[in-house]
XYZ file of C-alpha atoms in Angstrom:
668
model
C -0.098 -0.348 -0.031
C 3.192 2.758 -0.148
C 1.676 3.744 -2.680
C -1.401 5.134 -0.954
C 0.259 6.582 1.024
C 2.302 8.222 -1.210
C -0.499 10.520 -2.703
C -2.064 10.765 0.172
C 1.038 12.804 1.470
C 1.722 14.366 -1.699
C -1.311 16.079 -1.010
C -1.611 16.868 2.615
C 1.284 20.141 1.207
C -1.247 22.548 -0.038
C 0.536 26.117 0.211
C 1.587 26.093 -3.752
C -2.236 26.537 -4.076
C -6.043 26.321 -2.760
C -6.697 23.885 -5.523
C -4.753 21.678 -3.484
C -6.454 21.675 -0.835
C -9.801 21.344 -2.379
C -8.314 17.974 -3.766
C -6.982 16.779 -0.478
C -10.470 17.629 1.249
C -12.221 15.870 -1.457
C -10.004 12.357 -0.772
C -10.689 12.456 2.941
C -14.418 12.544 1.760
C -13.842 9.659 0.086
C -12.301 7.711 2.632
C -14.634 9.074 5.336
C -18.041 7.766 3.324
C -16.898 4.087 3.356
C -18.067 2.351 6.244
C -14.470 1.386 7.222
C -11.198 1.803 6.161
C -8.171 0.301 6.000
C -5.092 0.359 8.585
C -2.741 -0.168 5.828
C -3.967 3.989 4.124
C -1.576 5.760 6.808
C 1.505 5.184 8.303
C -0.401 3.965 11.614
C -1.796 1.025 12.023
C -4.047 3.130 15.223
C -7.524 3.635 14.565
C -7.914 6.359 17.682
C -4.640 7.993 15.781
C -6.374 8.119 12.408
C -9.937 9.597 13.549
C -7.938 12.234 15.351
C -6.129 13.274 12.068
C -9.734 13.242 10.305
C -11.088 15.488 12.307
C -7.722 17.679 12.778
C -7.982 17.956 8.337
C -11.692 18.705 8.775
C -10.380 21.570 11.733
C -8.067 22.973 9.360
C -10.498 22.582 6.510
C -12.639 25.407 8.560
C -9.884 27.574 9.267
C -9.393 26.678 13.147
C -5.549 26.139 13.035
C -5.188 25.799 16.695
C -7.640 23.751 16.913
C -6.121 21.117 14.330
C -2.736 21.355 15.820
C -4.332 20.062 19.268
C -5.515 17.005 17.702
C -2.803 16.483 15.371
C -0.119 16.247 18.939
C -2.699 13.875 20.567
C -2.473 11.377 16.927
C 1.333 12.064 17.580
C 0.726 11.546 20.974
C -0.561 7.797 20.323
C 1.766 7.097 17.272
C 4.694 9.224 17.688
C 5.684 7.718 14.370
C 2.418 8.710 12.698
C 3.999 10.545 9.294
C 1.013 12.216 7.642
C 0.498 13.848 10.918
C 3.535 16.180 11.320
C 3.306 16.556 7.217
C -0.209 18.271 8.405
C 1.125 20.573 11.091
C 4.168 21.534 8.687
C 1.762 22.522 6.238
C -0.533 24.074 8.843
C 2.961 26.144 10.014
C 3.792 27.079 6.344
C 0.268 28.653 6.027
C 0.544 31.077 9.657
C 4.380 31.399 7.842
C 5.460 29.689 11.120
C 8.721 28.608 9.099
C 11.350 26.781 11.697
C 8.216 24.802 13.236
C 7.479 24.128 9.285
C 10.287 22.809 9.138
C 10.959 20.688 12.365
C 8.120 18.509 11.278
C 9.321 17.690 8.054
C 12.597 17.073 9.126
C 10.770 14.716 12.239
C 8.775 13.458 9.238
C 11.919 12.632 7.315
C 13.502 11.193 10.366
C 10.983 8.579 10.612
C 11.070 7.097 6.847
C 13.121 9.274 4.026
C 11.248 7.451 1.250
C 7.519 8.212 2.454
C 7.269 10.989 0.194
C 9.975 13.037 -1.677
C 8.048 15.913 -1.983
C 9.130 16.203 1.119
C 12.276 17.720 0.565
C 11.104 19.932 -2.049
C 8.950 21.257 0.773
C 11.283 21.554 3.504
C 13.880 22.835 1.228
C 11.107 26.321 0.356
C 10.622 26.650 4.388
C 14.598 26.705 4.754
C 14.945 28.927 1.857
C 11.741 31.499 3.554
C 14.291 31.888 6.668
C 17.717 32.146 4.945
C 18.990 28.543 6.422
C 20.630 28.781 2.391
C 22.956 25.898 2.961
C 20.296 23.326 4.306
C 17.590 24.627 1.702
C 20.332 23.968 -0.710
C 21.067 20.724 0.544
C 17.862 19.454 0.545
C 17.429 20.355 -2.626
C 20.440 18.955 -3.937
C 19.041 15.773 -2.594
C 15.593 16.132 -4.296
C 17.068 16.492 -7.384
C 18.596 12.912 -7.308
C 15.418 11.267 -6.994
C 14.195 8.637 -9.709
C 10.653 9.983 -11.372
C 10.425 13.589 -10.493
C 7.565 15.177 -12.390
C 9.315 18.006 -15.053
C 6.737 20.538 -13.135
C 8.594 19.687 -9.811
C 12.577 19.686 -10.643
C 11.537 22.688 -12.585
C 10.556 24.600 -9.032
C 13.104 22.519 -7.823
C 15.733 23.981 -9.920
C 14.495 27.378 -9.206
C 14.620 27.149 -5.715
C 18.401 25.575 -5.635
C 19.970 28.901 -7.664
C 18.156 31.136 -5.346
C 19.591 28.939 -2.383
C 22.916 28.683 -3.573
C 22.627 32.724 -4.249
C 21.816 33.391 -1.053
C 24.741 30.921 0.241
C 27.338 32.319 -1.627
C 26.045 36.102 -1.447
C 25.703 35.604 2.772
C 29.435 34.793 2.731
C 30.048 38.321 0.895
C 28.042 40.927 2.345
C 28.067 44.937 0.649
C 28.742 47.914 2.677
C 25.451 48.551 4.204
C 25.035 49.910 8.264
C 21.555 51.127 8.210
C 20.616 54.230 10.407
C 16.746 54.340 11.622
C 16.206 57.967 10.782
C 14.549 58.408 14.221
C 11.181 60.101 15.596
C 10.955 63.566 13.427
C 9.922 60.521 10.943
C 9.159 57.511 11.854
C 6.339 57.178 15.111
C 4.717 53.896 16.440
C 2.963 53.133 13.695
C 4.574 51.944 10.426
C 5.902 54.192 7.748
C 6.738 53.042 4.676
C 6.925 54.229 0.973
C 9.533 57.040 1.113
C 9.750 59.920 -1.380
C 12.346 62.298 -1.745
C 12.266 65.818 -3.629
C 15.978 66.057 -5.892
C 17.335 68.733 -3.411
C 15.962 66.695 -0.456
C 14.402 69.836 1.472
C 11.467 67.216 1.863
C 10.405 63.747 2.373
C 7.211 62.522 2.101
C 6.008 59.006 3.505
C 3.112 56.439 3.591
C 1.990 56.398 7.471
C -0.476 53.604 9.209
C -2.933 55.029 11.914
C -5.507 54.372 13.218
C -9.320 55.586 11.620
C -9.934 56.492 14.062
C -7.414 59.358 16.375
C -8.624 58.313 19.550
C -7.854 54.335 19.585
C -4.094 52.640 19.870
C -2.159 50.140 17.314
C -4.421 47.708 16.589
C -4.647 45.818 13.586
C -8.214 47.102 12.558
C -9.305 50.044 12.242
C -6.542 51.287 10.369
C -5.930 53.939 7.714
C -3.242 54.982 4.969
C -2.130 58.689 4.992
C 0.728 60.727 3.907
C 3.139 62.775 5.700
C 6.071 65.130 4.972
C 8.990 66.459 6.758
C 11.567 69.167 5.276
C 15.283 68.993 6.055
C 16.667 71.014 8.889
C 20.258 71.599 7.870
C 21.142 67.359 9.069
C 17.924 66.881 10.917
C 14.219 66.035 9.587
C 11.910 68.321 11.077
C 8.576 66.492 12.326
C 6.770 65.177 9.714
C 2.995 66.466 9.318
C 0.481 65.186 7.782
C -0.591 66.662 4.197
C -4.206 67.098 4.710
C -7.087 68.085 2.510
C -7.207 67.516 -0.521
C -4.336 64.906 -0.859
C -5.744 62.883 2.697
C -9.197 61.662 2.927
C -10.845 59.321 5.018
C -9.572 56.868 2.910
C -6.801 54.771 2.145
C -3.665 56.767 -0.084
C -0.409 55.091 -0.707
C 2.537 54.577 -1.807
C 3.313 58.400 -3.013
C 5.818 59.076 -4.983
C 6.969 63.320 -5.677
C 8.696 63.944 -9.046
C 12.298 65.899 -8.446
C 11.420 69.263 -8.876
C 8.586 68.944 -6.501
C 5.585 69.713 -8.575
C 3.490 66.804 -8.861
C 2.951 64.036 -6.657
C 1.641 60.702 -8.099
C -0.377 57.846 -5.702
C -2.507 54.968 -5.363
C -6.094 55.111 -4.302
C -8.245 51.851 -4.080
C -11.846 51.280 -4.133
C -13.287 54.703 -4.993
C -16.804 54.112 -6.911
C -15.423 56.263 -9.624
C -12.557 54.279 -10.414
C -11.305 52.322 -13.149
C -10.161 49.465 -11.266
C -9.441 47.784 -7.806
C -6.563 50.423 -7.593
C -5.864 53.550 -9.848
C -3.184 55.921 -9.841
C -4.001 59.700 -9.198
C -2.003 63.106 -8.878
C -1.889 66.545 -7.854
C -0.108 69.512 -8.836
C 1.534 72.244 -6.163
C 0.408 75.902 -6.955
C 2.345 78.069 -4.734
C 1.861 76.040 -1.478
C -1.074 75.004 -2.101
C -1.791 71.186 -4.032
C -4.508 70.857 -6.782
C -7.536 68.755 -5.797
C -6.177 65.260 -6.962
C -7.017 63.846 -10.986
C -7.751 60.127 -11.489
C -4.582 59.721 -14.057
C -7.058 58.032 -16.162
C -6.584 55.401 -19.583
C -4.818 54.482 -20.647
C -2.320 55.065 -17.685
C -5.262 53.501 -15.632
C -7.884 50.506 -16.262
C -9.800 47.829 -15.297
C -6.806 45.803 -13.122
C -4.801 47.025 -10.589
C -2.368 50.032 -10.777
C -0.286 50.977 -8.714
C 3.252 51.825 -7.189
C 3.862 55.145 -9.305
C 7.684 57.048 -9.623
C 7.581 59.908 -12.216
C 11.275 60.467 -14.153
C 13.135 64.070 -13.374
C 12.638 65.065 -16.878
C 8.660 64.888 -16.257
C 7.793 62.972 -19.215
C 7.397 59.297 -18.471
C 5.955 57.803 -15.354
C 6.989 54.417 -14.204
C 4.279 51.770 -12.495
C 2.740 48.241 -11.509
C -0.325 46.507 -13.179
C -1.526 43.596 -13.886
C -3.231 44.341 -17.659
C -3.032 41.712 -19.648
C 0.470 41.586 -22.190
C 2.192 41.201 -19.339
C 5.070 38.853 -18.601
C 3.945 37.473 -15.452
C 1.712 38.156 -12.376
C 2.585 42.189 -11.331
C 4.948 43.998 -14.136
C 6.895 47.538 -14.360
C 5.139 49.749 -17.076
C 5.834 53.118 -18.337
C 3.410 55.633 -19.725
C 4.694 59.316 -21.729
C 3.082 62.869 -21.526
C 2.305 63.261 -24.368
C -0.068 66.764 -23.660
C -0.836 69.487 -21.094
C -4.325 71.274 -21.413
C -4.248 74.502 -20.382
C -6.263 73.491 -17.760
C -3.239 70.967 -16.451
C -5.308 68.289 -17.392
C -2.759 65.313 -18.764
C -3.035 62.976 -21.950
C -0.930 60.175 -21.737
C 0.610 57.415 -24.465
C -0.519 54.101 -24.830
C 1.767 52.699 -22.158
C 4.676 50.016 -23.022
C 5.667 46.665 -20.520
C 8.645 48.601 -19.495
C 11.263 45.542 -20.291
C 11.396 41.480 -20.799
C 15.106 41.906 -18.639
C 12.951 43.148 -15.824
C 9.375 41.574 -15.684
C 9.288 38.470 -15.283
C 6.747 35.482 -14.868
C 6.196 36.347 -11.459
C 5.999 39.986 -9.759
C 8.431 43.184 -10.191
C 7.265 45.672 -8.451
C 8.274 49.106 -6.719
C 10.010 50.914 -9.448
C 12.136 53.804 -8.621
C 13.271 55.938 -11.822
C 16.171 58.167 -10.348
C 16.799 61.670 -11.490
C 19.806 60.552 -13.656
C 16.721 59.271 -15.956
C 18.700 56.053 -16.889
C 19.223 53.819 -13.253
C 16.002 51.950 -12.179
C 15.399 50.426 -8.652
C 12.784 48.160 -8.139
C 11.988 44.769 -6.044
C 10.842 40.952 -7.662
C 10.778 37.579 -6.920
C 10.994 36.083 -10.171
C 14.798 36.930 -10.492
C 17.464 35.460 -8.240
C 17.634 36.802 -4.971
C 18.123 35.956 -1.145
C 14.418 34.955 -1.279
C 10.726 36.693 -0.898
C 11.167 39.873 -2.660
C 14.592 41.340 -3.158
C 15.906 44.543 -4.914
C 17.547 45.143 -8.288
C 18.830 47.690 -10.143
C 19.426 48.343 -14.060
C 20.625 50.712 -16.653
C 19.616 52.249 -19.345
C 22.018 52.552 -22.708
C 21.736 55.489 -24.599
C 19.776 53.464 -27.489
C 17.056 53.080 -24.803
C 18.070 49.221 -23.303
C 17.787 48.229 -19.938
C 21.137 46.095 -18.834
C 21.122 42.796 -17.421
C 19.623 43.192 -13.571
C 21.743 43.124 -10.574
C 20.631 42.296 -6.574
C 21.890 44.707 -4.788
C 22.843 42.864 -2.475
C 23.148 40.643 1.132
C 22.460 42.493 3.735
C 20.266 44.951 2.039
C 18.154 41.991 1.080
C 17.478 39.516 3.465
C 15.091 36.172 2.981
C 12.279 38.737 3.456
C 10.493 41.129 1.589
C 12.356 44.169 0.480
C 10.473 47.173 -0.932
C 10.411 50.881 -1.525
C 14.080 51.888 -1.878
C 14.849 55.820 -2.964
C 18.502 57.219 -3.949
C 18.831 60.481 -3.394
C 20.195 63.172 -6.497
C 23.559 62.271 -5.571
C 23.510 58.615 -5.593
C 25.317 57.954 -2.346
C 22.184 57.578 -0.157
C 19.334 55.573 0.144
C 16.407 55.133 2.243
C 13.725 52.400 2.592
C 11.302 50.825 5.194
C 12.515 47.669 7.344
C 11.042 46.238 10.537
C 14.647 45.560 11.507
C 15.684 46.347 15.171
C 12.613 48.361 15.497
C 9.942 48.083 17.785
C 6.836 50.247 15.883
C 6.770 47.843 13.171
C 7.994 49.422 9.747
C 10.448 52.606 9.494
C 12.102 54.270 7.485
C 16.176 53.956 7.552
C 18.672 55.323 5.797
C 22.021 54.444 4.670
C 25.457 55.245 2.734
C 24.744 52.587 -0.869
C 28.024 51.213 -1.749
C 29.630 52.450 -5.079
C 28.503 50.120 -7.442
C 25.060 49.884 -6.420
C 25.305 53.668 -7.444
C 23.319 56.085 -10.167
C 24.878 58.073 -12.769
C 26.166 61.105 -10.975
C 23.408 63.946 -11.250
C 23.095 67.584 -10.154
C 20.525 69.765 -9.885
C 19.418 73.252 -11.031
C 17.553 75.389 -9.129
C 16.049 79.104 -8.847
C 13.418 81.666 -10.132
C 12.238 82.788 -13.110
C 11.150 86.906 -12.218
C 10.482 90.434 -14.251
C 13.551 92.097 -14.458
C 11.183 95.583 -13.735
C 9.283 95.095 -11.642
C 11.253 91.663 -9.570
C 7.507 90.184 -9.285
C 7.877 86.334 -9.804
C 7.095 84.854 -12.973
C 5.117 81.634 -14.702
C 6.902 80.304 -17.226
C 8.517 77.689 -19.858
C 11.654 77.198 -19.730
C 13.577 74.154 -21.596
C 17.392 72.158 -20.968
C 18.802 71.329 -23.786
C 22.448 69.351 -23.983
C 24.365 71.775 -26.124
C 26.358 69.045 -27.994
C 23.086 67.188 -29.838
C 20.814 70.079 -29.086
C 18.418 67.847 -27.804
C 16.039 69.342 -25.509
C 16.213 67.261 -21.713
C 13.848 68.719 -20.001
C 10.556 71.676 -20.788
C 8.934 72.655 -18.189
C 6.972 75.380 -16.071
C 8.292 77.451 -13.223
C 5.911 77.526 -10.429
C 2.260 79.417 -10.789
C 3.498 81.697 -7.589
C 6.326 81.783 -6.365
C 8.398 81.309 -9.923
C 10.722 78.435 -8.779
C 11.678 75.597 -10.354
C 14.357 72.272 -9.792
C 16.028 70.736 -12.715
C 18.069 67.616 -12.331
C 21.149 67.094 -14.804
C 24.138 64.828 -15.098
C 26.679 66.059 -14.812
C 29.986 66.147 -16.793
C 27.957 67.837 -19.694
C 27.511 71.116 -21.249
C 23.990 72.827 -20.840
C 21.960 75.449 -22.849
C 18.816 77.261 -20.710
C 16.109 79.691 -21.951
C 13.049 81.032 -20.724
C 10.285 82.584 -21.820
C 6.686 83.871 -21.329
C 4.194 85.745 -23.608
C 5.153 89.694 -23.858
C 8.958 89.130 -22.882
C 12.093 88.483 -24.441
C 13.512 84.905 -24.327
C 16.286 84.385 -21.581
C 19.518 82.423 -22.809
C 22.009 81.209 -20.787
C 24.557 77.992 -21.592
C 26.586 76.875 -18.491
C 29.019 73.742 -18.064
C 29.073 71.114 -15.477
C 31.824 69.012 -16.873
C 34.508 70.237 -13.911
C 31.918 70.223 -11.426
C 33.800 68.562 -7.988
C 30.040 68.725 -5.575
C 27.256 67.760 -7.177
C 25.605 68.441 -4.455
C 25.671 71.897 -4.160
C 22.905 73.092 -6.636
C 23.752 75.191 -10.129
C 21.832 78.589 -9.114
C 20.387 80.310 -11.723
C 17.613 83.022 -11.364
C 15.937 84.570 -14.548
C 15.469 88.126 -15.151
C 12.642 88.157 -17.941
C 12.462 91.784 -19.716
C 9.020 92.789 -21.142
C 8.903 93.343 -24.836
C 9.632 97.375 -25.307
C 11.597 99.191 -27.980
C 15.480 99.738 -27.655
C 15.039 96.448 -25.434
C 17.819 94.015 -26.054
C 19.569 90.599 -24.857
C 22.220 89.130 -25.935
C 22.067 85.323 -27.979
C 24.207 83.289 -25.844
C 23.766 80.076 -27.171
C 25.016 81.682 -31.017
C 28.334 80.153 -31.582
C 30.294 80.794 -34.183
C 33.712 78.885 -35.550
C 36.752 80.903 -34.344
C 37.911 84.043 -35.599
C 34.752 82.965 -38.305
C 31.211 83.311 -39.203
C 29.925 80.127 -39.672
C 27.721 78.714 -36.762
C 28.204 76.184 -35.026
C 25.687 73.018 -34.545
C 25.126 74.050 -31.553
C 23.989 77.017 -32.344
C 20.433 75.433 -33.314
C 18.784 75.822 -30.340
C 18.795 79.350 -29.711
C 18.542 80.089 -33.830
C 14.978 78.047 -33.310
C 14.053 80.178 -30.232
C 15.052 83.325 -32.088
C 12.619 82.579 -35.142
C 9.332 81.217 -32.713
C 9.783 84.762 -31.148
C 9.594 86.257 -34.350
C 6.790 84.515 -35.314
C 5.114 84.391 -31.951
C 5.187 88.714 -32.018
C 4.641 89.237 -35.569
C 4.798 92.789 -35.182
C 8.083 93.209 -33.856
C 11.111 95.020 -35.810
C 14.667 93.715 -34.903
C 18.355 94.506 -35.088
C 20.825 91.892 -34.955
C 24.409 93.172 -33.805
C 27.230 91.641 -34.285
C 30.140 92.479 -31.550
C 33.612 90.999 -31.001
C 36.819 91.967 -27.952
C 39.769 94.938 -29.374
C 41.977 91.528 -30.701
C 43.112 92.558 -33.649
C 42.799 95.742 -36.208
C 39.381 97.661 -36.372
C 38.845 96.634 -40.240
C 39.195 93.150 -39.620
C 37.152 92.960 -36.785
C 34.172 95.176 -37.953
C 34.334 92.756 -41.257
C 34.565 89.697 -39.015
C 31.139 91.449 -36.767
C 29.276 92.420 -39.414
C 29.457 89.202 -41.588
C 28.699 87.486 -37.889
C 25.118 89.133 -37.303
C 24.425 88.882 -41.156
C 24.851 85.132 -41.165
C 22.007 85.447 -38.687
C 19.721 88.020 -40.083
C 20.135 85.179 -42.950
C 18.938 82.427 -41.353
C 15.912 84.058 -40.783
C 14.607 85.259 -44.098
C 15.346 82.062 -45.301
C 12.795 80.711 -42.492
C 10.545 83.081 -43.940
C 10.693 85.965 -41.489
C 10.385 88.679 -43.780
C 13.042 91.603 -44.736
C 11.520 94.608 -43.627
C 11.222 93.248 -40.335
C 14.548 92.359 -39.397
C 18.076 93.987 -40.047
C 22.010 93.557 -39.415
C 25.074 95.868 -38.332
C 28.183 94.915 -37.177
C 29.955 96.963 -34.337
C 32.874 95.452 -33.783
C 34.486 96.386 -30.949
C 32.756 99.696 -30.277
C 29.870 98.706 -27.859
C 32.285 96.334 -24.485
C 30.017 95.141 -21.839
C 33.011 94.573 -19.923
C 36.602 95.475 -19.463
C 38.906 94.024 -22.847
C 41.722 93.566 -19.976
C 41.244 89.855 -19.242
C 40.331 86.885 -20.839
C 36.803 86.775 -19.352
C 35.563 90.118 -20.499
C 36.991 90.101 -24.251
C 34.631 86.438 -24.017
C 31.536 88.456 -22.838
C 31.873 91.125 -25.370
C 32.121 88.628 -28.320
C 28.324 88.204 -28.523
C 25.279 88.661 -30.785
C 22.482 90.632 -29.636
C 19.184 91.262 -30.929
C 17.082 94.322 -30.358
C 13.748 95.905 -30.481
C 13.470 98.269 -33.312
C 9.962 99.308 -33.459
C 6.850 97.527 -32.538
C 4.062 98.368 -34.677
């Protein structure tokens, strides 16, 4: 009857799915329907022990786990070699995540008869993997794979778990540098805190906190809700986190908030609202001055009838990364992305059709908690599909210039453990990370910070911040601005300053040259260029406050991003973006007449500089004519070195004097 015993034991192990439980209950009922049953069907001959076992099965099926354990203990007291009782106890402990107790019961069953149910080796190895007993798990799985007549599906499971056990064992022998620091009572409380999010300048931190629905209640596992809290950096410490309040927080749950790196938008998850598209949707709100707008559902096609959550917004203000279980993915939960295609005058965002991120990233299992770093090329996320330490591990991947994501890298032990790790974020500098953990905490989940080791760091970035204002009245302005890579003329960021205080903040990789321009109806456009190639301390931002001149006669500005070959009047390719801006200005302000002027330093004779300045101005003039600006609206003139704006006694001054300007001649 050995084959029947194997069949019974093989159905006792249910955690893989509820279907297994259903079949085992059917099997049990088939035994109970008989007027008598053979003792040979079990590993015990005791009818009393069998009766207790069957009673335990009924209680287990009714979710009465404590009573079921008591019945099984009584059965084992009658016959301490009753293998099925040990296996069922192990299964109950597994369902309750009591993995050490589960392991003990499986090992007792194996010690009685190692050949009774070969699957037991697979099950005990899984439990060992769940609590980081990597060597023991590896040994059990290795033995299991030597057995004969193993089903292909079980063999595949065992091979997958063996790769994880081997990885966990090797990684635990070579830990990465990791010294987590609890952020303290200003951020953490007696409740759970998780899902941290930072602005790029690290001035503000947002967290999700689980609090009682009734403020007068103490901490319990019922009657809780999620709200967002915000803390401001005060030198090296965080101020006391305060509830964000309305309109973001409501009496319902809000979770997994991300703040855009510039601090202008928040995206977060809302579940089970009547107006939602699915079970959980992504919402967003924009800050105007110091006030958050009424949140709006991101809408289709980002949200669907399925589950969407865990948003992360790119630093260039173009792409939303998030998690969904919608059809068309690779597995259970996948990471998706959608691009902004339009923002209406009322602030309504339209999105592209979402794209499944990459087969390199998404697996047949779960990928969640994406965080796109402000470098806009390094993505951190959690996965239980890639080989890791067990449960959800944190991984990272980097996107190349062609848009391809690299092979994923595990951030390593002990950042990752046999438990679930998720919600990692990294500051703009790339040297410090934050995450939620219940390690060494008496208050559940707390926010921790730690120095991120070198190999797991993103590309080094800094941030440019400032405000845009009227050069005459000093009034702060809501204006459009763009940042471009001078070498490629690619527009990296196109955005707007804050509607009330005119402030802006953008993240940029170092070791590049950039062009910056700003514009607003009724004003001359502004252009500037700067280099981050020699930046030695990315923690210190590049500050750029931008004055805009109202359009008036005789007002003139320097076209700072017009470049010529040395001692020549041919335009460099880097000038294209600036010329485009000038053309846009002329088309938008059709009643304006301008003069393009060329200026030089005092090196060389006057005749040479007169010719050079005039030809340079003429080159810009001809560009405008070639692009359909009427000849009567544009003139040009060379001024050689007759109108310096700085001293010609220094190289810096001479560089400022070598310039191209345009001036408003008249406004019809």
